[in-house]
mmCIF file of N, CA and C in Angstrom:
data_model
loop_
_atom_site.group_PDB
_atom_site.id
_atom_site.type_symbol
_atom_site.label_atom_id
_atom_site.label_comp_id
_atom_site.label_asym_id
_atom_site.label_seq_id
_atom_site.Cartn_x
_atom_site.Cartn_y
_atom_site.Cartn_z
ATOM 1 N N MET A 2 97.134 101.840 124.642
ATOM 2 C CA MET A 2 96.790 102.002 123.247
ATOM 3 C C MET A 2 97.116 103.451 122.847
ATOM 4 N N PRO A 3 97.769 103.634 121.701
ATOM 5 C CA PRO A 3 98.065 104.995 121.247
ATOM 6 C C PRO A 3 96.781 105.799 121.063
ATOM 7 N N ALA A 4 96.895 107.104 121.244
ATOM 8 C CA ALA A 4 95.730 107.983 121.109
ATOM 9 C C ALA A 4 96.083 109.152 120.206
ATOM 10 N N LEU A 5 95.056 109.850 119.784
ATOM 11 C CA LEU A 5 95.221 110.996 118.902
ATOM 12 C C LEU A 5 94.237 112.069 119.337
ATOM 13 N N ASN A 6 94.741 113.257 119.549
ATOM 14 C CA ASN A 6 93.859 114.379 119.867
ATOM 15 C C ASN A 6 93.443 115.035 118.559
ATOM 16 N N VAL A 7 92.162 115.229 118.399
ATOM 17 C CA VAL A 7 91.635 115.813 117.169
ATOM 18 C C VAL A 7 90.838 117.058 117.535
ATOM 19 N N GLU A 8 91.086 118.136 116.823
ATOM 20 C CA GLU A 8 90.359 119.376 117.080
ATOM 21 C C GLU A 8 89.195 119.511 116.099
ATOM 22 N N PHE A 9 88.078 119.991 116.621
ATOM 23 C CA PHE A 9 86.879 120.232 115.829
ATOM 24 C C PHE A 9 86.399 121.651 116.082
ATOM 25 N N SER A 10 85.717 122.198 115.100
ATOM 26 C CA SER A 10 85.089 123.504 115.326
ATOM 27 C C SER A 10 83.918 123.298 116.283
ATOM 28 N N ASP A 11 83.411 124.380 116.828
ATOM 29 C CA ASP A 11 82.256 124.288 117.728
ATOM 30 C C ASP A 11 81.080 123.629 117.016
ATOM 31 N N ARG A 12 80.869 123.996 115.768
ATOM 32 C CA ARG A 12 79.753 123.432 114.989
ATOM 33 C C ARG A 12 79.938 121.937 114.764
ATOM 34 N N GLU A 13 81.156 121.546 114.392
ATOM 35 C CA GLU A 13 81.426 120.123 114.172
ATOM 36 C C GLU A 13 81.247 119.323 115.459
ATOM 37 N N LEU A 14 81.710 119.868 116.553
ATOM 38 C CA LEU A 14 81.595 119.194 117.839
ATOM 39 C C LEU A 14 80.131 119.023 118.232
ATOM 40 N N GLU A 15 79.342 120.041 118.014
ATOM 41 C CA GLU A 15 77.909 119.952 118.324
ATOM 42 C C GLU A 15 77.236 118.913 117.428
ATOM 43 N N ASP A 16 77.605 118.914 116.158
ATOM 44 C CA ASP A 16 77.049 117.914 115.233
ATOM 45 C C ASP A 16 77.426 116.500 115.663
ATOM 46 N N LEU A 17 78.683 116.311 116.069
ATOM 47 C CA LEU A 17 79.119 114.994 116.542
ATOM 48 C C LEU A 17 78.329 114.569 117.777
ATOM 49 N N ARG A 18 78.129 115.506 118.698
ATOM 50 C CA ARG A 18 77.334 115.196 119.904
ATOM 51 C C ARG A 18 75.930 114.738 119.523
ATOM 52 N N GLN A 19 75.323 115.461 118.593
ATOM 53 C CA GLN A 19 73.955 115.141 118.174
ATOM 54 C C GLN A 19 73.886 113.780 117.489
ATOM 55 N N ILE A 20 74.824 113.528 116.598
ATOM 56 C CA ILE A 20 74.831 112.241 115.886
ATOM 57 C C ILE A 20 75.064 111.093 116.861
ATOM 58 N N ALA A 21 76.011 111.264 117.769
ATOM 59 C CA ALA A 21 76.284 110.222 118.758
ATOM 60 C C ALA A 21 75.056 109.959 119.616
ATOM 61 N N LYS A 22 74.385 111.012 120.009
ATOM 62 C CA LYS A 22 73.164 110.868 120.819
ATOM 63 C C LYS A 22 72.098 110.107 120.042
ATOM 64 N N GLU A 23 71.901 110.485 118.769
ATOM 65 C CA GLU A 23 70.896 109.811 117.933
ATOM 66 C C GLU A 23 71.206 108.329 117.746
ATOM 67 N N ARG A 24 72.480 108.009 117.673
ATOM 68 C CA ARG A 24 72.880 106.617 117.453
ATOM 69 C C ARG A 24 73.056 105.843 118.755
ATOM 70 N N GLY A 25 72.961 106.540 119.864
ATOM 71 C CA GLY A 25 73.092 105.872 121.153
ATOM 72 C C GLY A 25 74.510 105.390 121.424
ATOM 73 N N THR A 26 75.480 106.173 121.018
ATOM 74 C CA THR A 26 76.878 105.804 121.208
ATOM 75 C C THR A 26 77.645 107.003 121.741
ATOM 76 N N SER A 27 78.896 106.784 122.066
ATOM 77 C CA SER A 27 79.710 107.898 122.545
ATOM 78 C C SER A 27 80.341 108.620 121.355
ATOM 79 N N MET A 28 80.772 109.847 121.585
ATOM 80 C CA MET A 28 81.449 110.599 120.528
ATOM 81 C C MET A 28 82.748 109.910 120.156
ATOM 82 N N LYS A 29 83.448 109.378 121.144
ATOM 83 C CA LYS A 29 84.708 108.691 120.897
ATOM 84 C C LYS A 29 84.479 107.486 119.987
ATOM 85 N N ALA A 30 83.459 106.705 120.276
ATOM 86 C CA ALA A 30 83.150 105.532 119.452
ATOM 87 C C ALA A 30 82.733 105.956 118.044
ATOM 88 N N LEU A 31 81.968 107.017 117.945
ATOM 89 C CA LEU A 31 81.515 107.512 116.649
ATOM 90 C C LEU A 31 82.698 107.915 115.769
ATOM 91 N N VAL A 32 83.620 108.682 116.338
ATOM 92 C CA VAL A 32 84.791 109.144 115.584
ATOM 93 C C VAL A 32 85.689 107.963 115.238
ATOM 94 N N ARG A 33 85.874 107.047 116.166
ATOM 95 C CA ARG A 33 86.714 105.881 115.898
ATOM 96 C C ARG A 33 86.115 105.025 114.795
ATOM 97 N N GLU A 34 84.817 104.791 114.818
ATOM 98 C CA GLU A 34 84.155 104.002 113.771
ATOM 99 C C GLU A 34 84.289 104.672 112.412
ATOM 100 N N ALA A 35 84.151 105.995 112.391
ATOM 101 C CA ALA A 35 84.285 106.724 111.122
ATOM 102 C C ALA A 35 85.703 106.599 110.577
ATOM 103 N N ALA A 36 86.686 106.730 111.445
ATOM 104 C CA ALA A 36 88.085 106.607 111.016
ATOM 105 C C ALA A 36 88.377 105.182 110.543
ATOM 106 N N ALA A 37 87.910 104.189 111.288
ATOM 107 C CA ALA A 37 88.134 102.794 110.912
ATOM 108 C C ALA A 37 87.473 102.476 109.567
ATOM 109 N N ALA A 38 86.283 103.014 109.339
ATOM 110 C CA ALA A 38 85.595 102.793 108.066
ATOM 111 C C ALA A 38 86.373 103.426 106.919
ATOM 112 N N ASP A 39 86.930 104.602 107.143
ATOM 113 C CA ASP A 39 87.707 105.262 106.098
ATOM 114 C C ASP A 39 89.003 104.505 105.818
ATOM 115 N N ILE A 40 89.633 103.985 106.851
ATOM 116 C CA ILE A 40 90.846 103.185 106.668
ATOM 117 C C ILE A 40 90.522 101.939 105.849
ATOM 118 N N ALA A 41 89.441 101.259 106.180
ATOM 119 C CA ALA A 41 89.041 100.058 105.444
ATOM 120 C C ALA A 41 88.730 100.392 103.987
ATOM 121 N N ARG A 42 88.053 101.504 103.749
ATOM 122 C CA ARG A 42 87.733 101.935 102.389
ATOM 123 C C ARG A 42 89.011 102.229 101.615
ATOM 124 N N HIS A 43 89.950 102.916 102.244
ATOM 125 C CA HIS A 43 91.220 103.250 101.598
ATOM 126 C C HIS A 43 91.985 101.975 101.228
ATOM 127 N N ARG A 44 92.050 101.027 102.142
ATOM 128 C CA ARG A 44 92.733 99.758 101.863
ATOM 129 C C ARG A 44 92.061 99.019 100.712
ATOM 130 N N ALA A 45 90.738 98.993 100.710
ATOM 131 C CA ALA A 45 90.004 98.310 99.639
ATOM 132 C C ALA A 45 90.276 98.962 98.288
ATOM 133 N N LEU A 46 90.317 100.293 98.258
ATOM 134 C CA LEU A 46 90.620 100.991 97.010
ATOM 135 C C LEU A 46 92.033 100.681 96.538
ATOM 136 N N GLN A 47 92.988 100.644 97.470
ATOM 137 C CA GLN A 47 94.365 100.304 97.103
ATOM 138 C C GLN A 47 94.445 98.885 96.549
ATOM 139 N N GLU A 48 93.785 97.951 97.212
ATOM 140 C CA GLU A 48 93.795 96.563 96.757
ATOM 141 C C GLU A 48 93.116 96.425 95.403
ATOM 142 N N GLY A 49 92.026 97.147 95.204
ATOM 143 C CA GLY A 49 91.330 97.109 93.922
ATOM 144 C C GLY A 49 92.185 97.684 92.806
ATOM 145 N N ALA A 50 92.875 98.779 93.087
ATOM 146 C CA ALA A 50 93.752 99.384 92.085
ATOM 147 C C ALA A 50 94.886 98.440 91.734
ATOM 148 N N GLU A 51 95.458 97.769 92.730
ATOM 149 C CA GLU A 51 96.534 96.825 92.466
ATOM 150 C C GLU A 51 96.029 95.633 91.657
ATOM 151 N N ALA A 52 94.851 95.140 91.973
ATOM 152 C CA ALA A 52 94.267 94.031 91.203
ATOM 153 C C ALA A 52 94.035 94.459 89.753
ATOM 154 N N PHE A 53 93.569 95.686 89.550
ATOM 155 C CA PHE A 53 93.362 96.187 88.190
ATOM 156 C C PHE A 53 94.692 96.284 87.449
ATOM 157 N N ARG A 54 95.739 96.816 88.120
ATOM 158 C CA ARG A 54 97.050 96.928 87.467
ATOM 159 C C ARG A 54 97.575 95.556 87.051
ATOM 160 N N ARG A 55 97.427 94.560 87.925
ATOM 161 C CA ARG A 55 97.875 93.199 87.584
ATOM 162 C C ARG A 55 97.076 92.653 86.405
ATOM 163 N N PHE A 56 95.761 92.846 86.434
ATOM 164 C CA PHE A 56 94.906 92.366 85.352
ATOM 165 C C PHE A 56 95.279 93.043 84.039
ATOM 166 N N PHE A 57 95.443 94.357 84.080
ATOM 167 C CA PHE A 57 95.775 95.109 82.874
ATOM 168 C C PHE A 57 97.128 94.665 82.325
ATOM 169 N N ALA A 58 98.107 94.513 83.202
ATOM 170 C CA ALA A 58 99.444 94.101 82.768
ATOM 171 C C ALA A 58 99.416 92.705 82.149
ATOM 172 N N SER A 59 98.645 91.811 82.728
ATOM 173 C CA SER A 59 98.600 90.442 82.202
ATOM 174 C C SER A 59 97.800 90.340 80.906
ATOM 175 N N HIS A 60 97.016 91.371 80.584
ATOM 176 C CA HIS A 60 96.221 91.375 79.352
ATOM 177 C C HIS A 60 96.586 92.559 78.457
ATOM 178 N N ALA A 61 97.801 93.063 78.611
ATOM 179 C CA ALA A 61 98.215 94.266 77.877
ATOM 180 C C ALA A 61 98.094 94.090 76.369
ATOM 181 N N ASP A 62 98.493 92.932 75.851
ATOM 182 C CA ASP A 62 98.411 92.715 74.401
ATOM 183 C C ASP A 62 96.968 92.744 73.908
ATOM 184 N N GLU A 63 96.070 92.167 74.687
ATOM 185 C CA GLU A 63 94.653 92.165 74.309
ATOM 186 C C GLU A 63 94.083 93.582 74.307
ATOM 187 N N PHE A 64 94.453 94.371 75.313
ATOM 188 C CA PHE A 64 93.988 95.755 75.353
ATOM 189 C C PHE A 64 94.558 96.551 74.184
ATOM 190 N N ALA A 65 95.828 96.324 73.871
ATOM 191 C CA ALA A 65 96.463 97.037 72.763
ATOM 192 C C ALA A 65 95.765 96.712 71.449
ATOM 193 N N ALA A 66 95.399 95.454 71.257
ATOM 194 C CA ALA A 66 94.717 95.051 70.026
ATOM 195 C C ALA A 66 93.298 95.614 69.968
ATOM 196 N N ALA A 67 92.630 95.656 71.111
ATOM 197 C CA ALA A 67 91.246 96.130 71.142
ATOM 198 C C ALA A 67 91.151 97.646 71.037
ATOM 199 N N PHE A 68 92.175 98.351 71.518
ATOM 200 C CA PHE A 68 92.146 99.815 71.540
ATOM 201 C C PHE A 68 93.447 100.383 70.953
ATOM 202 N N PRO A 69 93.695 100.147 69.672
ATOM 203 C CA PRO A 69 94.972 100.582 69.085
ATOM 204 C C PRO A 69 95.177 102.094 69.114
ATOM 205 N N ASP A 70 94.109 102.862 69.057
ATOM 206 C CA ASP A 70 94.245 104.323 69.072
ATOM 207 C C ASP A 70 94.727 104.849 70.423
ATOM 208 N N ASP A 71 94.602 104.043 71.445
ATOM 209 C CA ASP A 71 95.018 104.469 72.781
ATOM 210 C C ASP A 71 96.463 104.094 73.091
ATOM 211 N N GLU A 72 97.110 103.405 72.187
ATOM 212 C CA GLU A 72 98.489 102.988 72.401
ATOM 213 C C GLU A 72 99.434 104.155 72.159
ATOM 214 N N ALA A 73 100.416 104.281 73.025
ATOM 215 C CA ALA A 73 101.438 105.315 72.849
ATOM 216 C C ALA A 73 102.305 104.922 71.663
ATOM 217 N N PRO A 74 102.689 105.891 70.829
ATOM 218 C CA PRO A 74 103.546 105.548 69.691
ATOM 219 C C PRO A 74 104.909 105.056 70.193
ATOM 220 N N LEU A 75 105.488 104.123 69.456
ATOM 221 C CA LEU A 75 106.820 103.635 69.796
ATOM 222 C C LEU A 75 107.825 104.744 69.570
ATOM 223 N N LYS A 76 108.934 104.693 70.276
ATOM 224 C CA LYS A 76 109.966 105.716 70.155
ATOM 225 C C LYS A 76 110.415 105.805 68.693
ATOM 226 N N GLY A 77 110.374 107.006 68.166
ATOM 227 C CA GLY A 77 110.769 107.229 66.781
ATOM 228 C C GLY A 77 109.621 107.064 65.799
ATOM 229 N N GLU A 78 108.529 106.426 66.217
ATOM 230 C CA GLU A 78 107.389 106.225 65.337
ATOM 231 C C GLU A 78 106.614 107.519 65.190
ATOM 232 N N GLY A 79 106.283 107.874 63.979
ATOM 233 C CA GLY A 79 105.495 109.079 63.736
ATOM 234 C C GLY A 79 106.303 110.350 63.739
ATOM 235 N N GLN A 80 107.617 110.225 63.872
ATOM 236 C CA GLN A 80 108.465 111.415 63.872
ATOM 237 C C GLN A 80 109.019 111.610 62.465
ATOM 238 N N VAL A 81 109.087 112.876 62.081
ATOM 239 C CA VAL A 81 109.633 113.192 60.774
ATOM 240 C C VAL A 81 111.126 113.385 60.923
ATOM 241 N N ALA A 82 111.893 112.748 60.001
ATOM 242 C CA ALA A 82 113.363 112.849 60.083
ATOM 243 C C ALA A 82 113.858 114.116 59.464
#
């Protein structure tokens, strides 16, 4: 399995030791769980953003009608000749 060496300050390392001890786990497991949780959170945020973009795109006309002041002016619109 691929591995990654991660450097911590003395303070961070001591904090990790203490947290791992309190949770009854190893430091390696603690760091891996934290990284895995962050990866899952990042993926969920990406998926949520994509779902929002699809929803917004499929309802663009409704949003434009509901919020006309937020619409970008059409090219040439509002320009003085």
